[in-house]
PDB file of C-alpha atoms in Angstrom:
ATOM      1  CA  ASN A  15      16.682  -3.264 -45.111  1.00 65.00           C
ATOM      2  CA  ASN A  16      15.068  -6.156 -46.985  1.00 82.00           C
ATOM      3  CA  LEU A  17      14.998  -4.038 -50.127  1.00 83.00           C
ATOM      4  CA  PHE A  18      18.761  -3.480 -49.999  1.00 83.00           C
ATOM      5  CA  GLU A  19      19.444  -7.119 -49.160  1.00 84.00           C
ATOM      6  CA  GLU A  20      17.319  -8.300 -52.116  1.00 86.00           C
ATOM      7  CA  VAL A  21      18.949  -5.954 -54.614  1.00 88.00           C
ATOM      8  CA  ASN A  22      22.418  -6.552 -53.157  1.00 85.00           C
ATOM      9  CA  ALA A  23      21.999 -10.301 -53.600  1.00 83.00           C
ATOM     10  CA  GLU A  24      20.898  -9.775 -57.186  1.00 87.00           C
ATOM     11  CA  TYR A  25      23.839  -7.534 -58.155  1.00 85.00           C
ATOM     12  CA  SER A  26      26.495  -8.668 -55.619  1.00 83.00           C
ATOM     13  CA  VAL A  27      27.595  -5.070 -55.072  1.00 82.00           C
ATOM     14  CA  ASP A  28      29.248  -5.798 -51.722  1.00 79.00           C
ATOM     15  CA  ARG A  29      31.186  -8.824 -52.967  1.00 75.00           C
ATOM     16  CA  SER A  30      34.552  -7.034 -53.072  1.00 68.00           C
ATOM     17  CA  ASN A  31      33.892  -4.277 -50.542  1.00 64.00           C
ATOM     18  CA  ASN A  32      31.891  -5.044 -47.453  1.00 62.00           C
ATOM     19  CA  LYS A  33      32.766  -1.865 -45.521  1.00 74.00           C
ATOM     20  CA  LEU A  34      31.550   0.853 -47.916  1.00 79.00           C
ATOM     21  CA  THR A  35      28.400  -1.018 -48.876  1.00 81.00           C
ATOM     22  CA  GLY A  36      26.013  -0.256 -51.701  1.00 84.00           C
ATOM     23  CA  LYS A  37      23.435   0.679 -49.064  1.00 83.00           C
ATOM     24  CA  SER A  38      25.733   3.156 -47.283  1.00 80.00           C
ATOM     25  CA  LEU A  39      26.789   4.655 -50.612  1.00 84.00           C
ATOM     26  CA  PHE A  40      23.118   5.007 -51.604  1.00 85.00           C
ATOM     27  CA  GLN A  41      22.359   6.723 -48.294  1.00 82.00           C
ATOM     28  CA  ILE A  42      25.206   9.216 -48.610  1.00 83.00           C
ATOM     29  CA  LEU A  43      24.364  10.007 -52.248  1.00 85.00           C
ATOM     30  CA  LEU A  44      20.694  10.541 -51.402  1.00 83.00           C
ATOM     31  CA  TYR A  45      21.656  12.738 -48.440  1.00 82.00           C
ATOM     32  CA  ASN A  46      23.913  14.896 -50.628  1.00 82.00           C
ATOM     33  CA  ILE A  47      21.321  15.237 -53.389  1.00 81.00           C
ATOM     34  CA  CYS A  48      18.790  16.475 -50.835  1.00 78.00           C
ATOM     35  CA  GLU A  49      21.023  18.645 -48.656  1.00 79.00           C
ATOM     36  CA  GLU A  50      23.881  20.068 -50.713  1.00 78.00           C
ATOM     37  CA  ASP A  51      23.843  22.765 -53.395  1.00 76.00           C
ATOM     38  CA  LYS A  52      26.722  21.231 -55.330  1.00 82.00           C
ATOM     39  CA  ILE A  53      27.973  17.678 -55.185  1.00 85.00           C
ATOM     40  CA  SER A  54      31.583  16.641 -55.625  1.00 88.00           C
ATOM     41  CA  LEU A  55      33.693  13.830 -54.232  1.00 89.00           C
ATOM     42  CA  ARG A  56      35.069  16.253 -51.638  1.00 89.00           C
ATOM     43  CA  VAL A  57      31.534  17.258 -50.539  1.00 87.00           C
ATOM     44  CA  ILE A  58      30.491  13.597 -50.344  1.00 85.00           C
ATOM     45  CA  GLU A  59      33.597  12.787 -48.281  1.00 86.00           C
ATOM     46  CA  GLU A  60      32.938  15.686 -45.889  1.00 84.00           C
ATOM     47  CA  SER A  61      29.283  14.788 -45.374  1.00 80.00           C
ATOM     48  CA  PHE A  62      30.193  11.118 -44.978  1.00 76.00           C
ATOM     49  CA  ASN A  63      32.640  11.948 -42.194  1.00 76.00           C
ATOM     50  CA  ARG A  64      30.536  14.662 -40.475  1.00 74.00           C
ATOM     51  CA  HIS A  65      28.401  13.977 -37.469  1.00 53.00           C
ATOM     52  CA  GLN A  66      25.127  14.874 -39.258  1.00 53.00           C
ATOM     53  CA  LEU A  67      25.042  11.556 -41.107  1.00 58.00           C
ATOM     54  CA  ASN A  68      26.171   8.586 -39.072  1.00 61.00           C
ATOM     55  CA  LEU A  69      26.624   5.352 -41.010  1.00 62.00           C
ATOM     56  CA  TYR A  70      27.866   2.294 -39.172  1.00 58.00           C
ATOM     57  CA  HIS A  71      29.503  -0.990 -40.105  1.00 51.00           C
ATOM     58  CA  LYS A  72      29.837  -3.626 -37.356  1.00 55.00           C
ATOM     59  CA  ASN A  73      29.031  -0.993 -34.689  1.00 59.00           C
ATOM     60  CA  LYS A  74      31.844   1.339 -35.817  1.00 65.00           C
ATOM     61  CA  LYS A  75      31.172   4.700 -37.423  1.00 69.00           C
ATOM     62  CA  LEU A  76      32.166   4.536 -41.069  1.00 70.00           C
ATOM     63  CA  LYS A  77      34.724   6.938 -42.460  1.00 74.00           C
ATOM     64  CA  ALA A  78      35.648   7.172 -46.110  1.00 77.00           C
ATOM     65  CA  SER A  79      38.208   9.015 -48.181  1.00 83.00           C
ATOM     66  CA  LYS A  80      37.549  10.840 -51.407  1.00 87.00           C
ATOM     67  CA  SER A  81      39.595   8.267 -53.329  1.00 88.00           C
ATOM     68  CA  GLY A  82      37.769   5.372 -51.634  1.00 86.00           C
ATOM     69  CA  ILE A  83      34.394   6.842 -52.554  1.00 86.00           C
ATOM     70  CA  ALA A  84      35.566   7.470 -56.134  1.00 88.00           C
ATOM     71  CA  ALA A  85      36.830   3.905 -56.507  1.00 87.00           C
ATOM     72  CA  ARG A  86      33.594   2.519 -55.071  1.00 86.00           C
ATOM     73  CA  LEU A  87      31.421   4.649 -57.378  1.00 86.00           C
ATOM     74  CA  LYS A  88      33.521   3.612 -60.357  1.00 86.00           C
ATOM     75  CA  ASN A  89      33.122  -0.104 -59.650  1.00 84.00           C
ATOM     76  CA  ILE A  90      29.491  -0.320 -58.547  1.00 85.00           C
ATOM     77  CA  ASP A  91      26.983  -1.482 -61.169  1.00 85.00           C
ATOM     78  CA  PHE A  92      24.595   1.383 -61.976  1.00 86.00           C
ATOM     79  CA  ARG A  93      21.793  -1.160 -62.415  1.00 90.00           C
ATOM     80  CA  TYR A  94      21.922  -1.648 -58.628  1.00 90.00           C
ATOM     81  CA  TYR A  95      20.498   1.856 -58.144  1.00 88.00           C
ATOM     82  CA  GLU A  96      18.048   1.404 -61.000  1.00 89.00           C
ATOM     83  CA  ALA A  97      16.737  -1.768 -59.313  1.00 91.00           C
ATOM     84  CA  ILE A  98      16.326   0.080 -55.990  1.00 89.00           C
ATOM     85  CA  PHE A  99      14.353   2.798 -57.769  1.00 85.00           C
ATOM     86  CA  ASN A 100      12.121   0.282 -59.561  1.00 85.00           C
ATOM     87  CA  LYS A 101      11.437  -1.699 -56.384  1.00 85.00           C
ATOM     88  CA  LEU A 102      10.594   1.467 -54.444  1.00 81.00           C
ATOM     89  CA  LYS A 103       8.333   2.634 -57.250  1.00 76.00           C
ATOM     90  CA  LYS A 104       6.551  -0.731 -57.263  1.00 79.00           C
ATOM     91  CA  THR A 105       6.234  -0.702 -53.466  1.00 74.00           C
ATOM     92  CA  LEU A 106       4.761   2.805 -53.509  1.00 66.00           C
ATOM     93  CA  SER A 107       2.208   1.880 -56.141  1.00 65.00           C
ATOM     94  CA  ILE A 108       1.186  -1.322 -54.293  1.00 57.00           C
ATOM     95  CA  ASN A 109       0.800   0.495 -50.957  1.00 56.00           C
ATOM     96  CA  SER A 110      -1.133   3.356 -52.477  1.00 55.00           C
ATOM     97  CA  ASN A 111      -4.919   3.090 -52.748  1.00 56.00           C
ATOM     98  CA  ASP A 112      -5.034   5.924 -55.239  1.00 56.00           C
ATOM     99  CA  SER A 113      -2.518   6.673 -57.912  1.00 58.00           C
ATOM    100  CA  LYS A 114       0.074   9.269 -56.987  1.00 65.00           C
ATOM    101  CA  ASN A 115       0.396  12.300 -59.177  1.00 77.00           C
ATOM    102  CA  ILE A 116       4.054  12.777 -60.097  1.00 81.00           C
ATOM    103  CA  MET A 117       4.854  16.335 -61.146  1.00 83.00           C
ATOM    104  CA  LEU A 118       8.135  16.841 -62.974  1.00 86.00           C
ATOM    105  CA  PHE A 119       9.759  20.281 -62.974  1.00 86.00           C
ATOM    106  CA  ASP A 120      12.593  21.554 -65.116  1.00 86.00           C
ATOM    107  CA  SER A 121      14.023  24.917 -66.148  1.00 85.00           C
ATOM    108  CA  THR A 122      15.995  26.203 -69.075  1.00 80.00           C
ATOM    109  CA  VAL A 123      17.412  29.564 -70.080  1.00 76.00           C
ATOM    110  CA  ILE A 124      16.762  31.038 -73.527  1.00 76.00           C
ATOM    111  CA  THR A 125      19.190  33.662 -74.806  1.00 71.00           C
ATOM    112  CA  LEU A 126      18.244  35.962 -77.673  1.00 67.00           C
ATOM    113  CA  SER A 127      19.403  39.238 -79.091  1.00 64.00           C
ATOM    114  CA  SER A 128      18.012  42.211 -77.181  1.00 58.00           C
ATOM    115  CA  LYS A 129      16.614  43.383 -80.529  1.00 61.00           C
ATOM    116  CA  LEU A 130      14.280  40.348 -80.446  1.00 65.00           C
ATOM    117  CA  LEU A 131      13.776  40.064 -76.697  1.00 61.00           C
ATOM    118  CA  LYS A 132      12.632  43.282 -75.030  1.00 66.00           C
ATOM    119  CA  CYS A 133      12.214  41.771 -71.565  1.00 73.00           C
ATOM    120  CA  GLY A 134      14.523  39.550 -69.551  1.00 73.00           C
ATOM    121  CA  PHE A 135      17.827  39.848 -67.781  1.00 68.00           C
ATOM    122  CA  LYS A 136      21.027  41.019 -69.434  1.00 69.00           C
ATOM    123  CA  THR A 137      23.870  38.626 -70.125  1.00 65.00           C
ATOM    124  CA  SER A 138      27.544  39.367 -69.736  1.00 68.00           C
ATOM    125  CA  LYS A 139      28.019  39.068 -73.499  1.00 69.00           C
ATOM    126  CA  GLY A 140      27.015  41.983 -75.689  1.00 70.00           C
ATOM    127  CA  ASN A 141      23.421  42.873 -76.420  1.00 72.00           C
ATOM    128  CA  ASN A 142      21.791  39.577 -75.437  1.00 75.00           C
ATOM    129  CA  LYS A 143      19.008  39.018 -72.943  1.00 74.00           C
ATOM    130  CA  GLN A 144      17.804  35.861 -71.247  1.00 77.00           C
ATOM    131  CA  VAL A 145      14.495  34.459 -70.067  1.00 80.00           C
ATOM    132  CA  LYS A 146      14.213  31.414 -67.825  1.00 82.00           C
ATOM    133  CA  PHE A 147      11.370  28.980 -68.516  1.00 82.00           C
ATOM    134  CA  SER A 148      10.343  26.668 -65.670  1.00 85.00           C
ATOM    135  CA  VAL A 149       7.817  23.995 -66.587  1.00 86.00           C
ATOM    136  CA  GLY A 150       5.872  21.611 -64.373  1.00 86.00           C
ATOM    137  CA  PHE A 151       4.287  18.648 -66.121  1.00 84.00           C
ATOM    138  CA  ASN A 152       2.803  15.220 -65.541  1.00 80.00           C
ATOM    139  CA  GLY A 153       2.444  14.048 -69.121  1.00 73.00           C
ATOM    140  CA  LEU A 154       1.086  17.457 -70.134  1.00 77.00           C
ATOM    141  CA  PRO A 155       2.346  20.879 -69.000  1.00 79.00           C
ATOM    142  CA  GLN A 156       0.551  21.886 -65.805  1.00 80.00           C
ATOM    143  CA  SER A 157       2.558  25.005 -65.043  1.00 83.00           C
ATOM    144  CA  VAL A 158       4.759  27.355 -67.033  1.00 86.00           C
ATOM    145  CA  ARG A 159       6.677  30.162 -65.341  1.00 84.00           C
ATOM    146  CA  PHE A 160       8.722  32.792 -67.129  1.00 83.00           C
ATOM    147  CA  GLY A 161      11.573  34.375 -65.202  1.00 81.00           C
ATOM    148  CA  PHE A 162      12.611  37.835 -66.333  1.00 74.00           C
ATOM    149  CA  GLU A 163      14.587  39.032 -63.302  1.00 80.00           C
ATOM    150  CA  SER A 164      18.305  38.388 -62.750  1.00 77.00           C
ATOM    151  CA  SER A 165      17.398  36.507 -59.546  1.00 80.00           C
ATOM    152  CA  ASP A 166      15.593  33.961 -61.754  1.00 77.00           C
ATOM    153  CA  GLN A 167      18.966  32.701 -62.975  1.00 75.00           C
ATOM    154  CA  SER A 168      19.203  30.691 -59.746  1.00 78.00           C
ATOM    155  CA  GLU A 169      17.512  27.265 -59.835  1.00 77.00           C
ATOM    156  CA  ASN A 170      16.794  27.672 -56.128  1.00 79.00           C
ATOM    157  CA  ILE A 171      14.571  30.648 -56.927  1.00 81.00           C
ATOM    158  CA  SER A 172      13.076  29.807 -60.333  1.00 82.00           C
ATOM    159  CA  LEU A 173      12.170  26.172 -59.597  1.00 82.00           C
ATOM    160  CA  LYS A 174      10.957  26.997 -56.099  1.00 85.00           C
ATOM    161  CA  GLU A 175       8.619  29.681 -57.462  1.00 86.00           C
ATOM    162  CA  ALA A 176       7.368  27.380 -60.243  1.00 86.00           C
ATOM    163  CA  ILE A 177       6.568  24.649 -57.703  1.00 86.00           C
ATOM    164  CA  LYS A 178       4.852  27.126 -55.361  1.00 87.00           C
ATOM    165  CA  GLN A 179       2.531  28.221 -58.194  1.00 86.00           C
ATOM    166  CA  VAL A 180       1.079  24.726 -58.661  1.00 85.00           C
ATOM    167  CA  VAL A 181      -1.771  23.456 -56.517  1.00 83.00           C
ATOM    168  CA  LEU A 182      -0.567  20.142 -55.086  1.00 82.00           C
ATOM    169  CA  SER A 183      -2.194  17.666 -52.758  1.00 80.00           C
ATOM    170  CA  LYS A 184      -0.334  16.095 -49.847  1.00 80.00           C
ATOM    171  CA  ASP A 185      -0.068  12.859 -51.860  1.00 79.00           C
ATOM    172  CA  ASP A 186       1.543  14.442 -54.924  1.00 81.00           C
ATOM    173  CA  ILE A 187       5.214  13.802 -55.600  1.00 84.00           C
ATOM    174  CA  VAL A 188       7.381  16.606 -56.985  1.00 85.00           C
ATOM    175  CA  VAL A 189      10.521  15.647 -58.918  1.00 85.00           C
ATOM    176  CA  PHE A 190      13.083  18.198 -60.053  1.00 82.00           C
ATOM    177  CA  ASP A 191      16.743  18.584 -60.941  1.00 75.00           C
ATOM    178  CA  ARG A 192      18.522  21.246 -58.933  1.00 63.00           C
ATOM    179  CA  GLY A 193      20.926  21.837 -61.810  1.00 53.00           C
TER     180      GLY A 193
END
């Protein structure tokens, strides 16, 4: 709570809207990033108003409309979230006796003519084939996975398999974009 109060005071994000606070918006965005396959204003509105995530303001359960969320996102200073990230990062490094290993993972699809690429999955267009590269790195590549099957088109499969291939300790932090 102190973290949000500090950053809120610095950026005055709740100056014009004290019901849908920067903190509650942060919580709902983080929840959706972690729990939903695709994020849209409608998905955010539904998860905000569902019973799985209960956010309160003055002891009343918050409800928000899609247009209210959109207006709030439009008007909030992005540096507010950047400051939260930086403060959390600093707090983690201060509280950690050893340095945390942050592994970044990303995937991309390469499409080439089937005359050049003998393996891979077929595309819907002509004689092209695709290969999905998933890379894990922490300054230098630590893991490279090539996906040749059509199931590898899904980030949920290709990134998951790339992460499973790396030996990680319980203190390592894995960061990825679910596409």
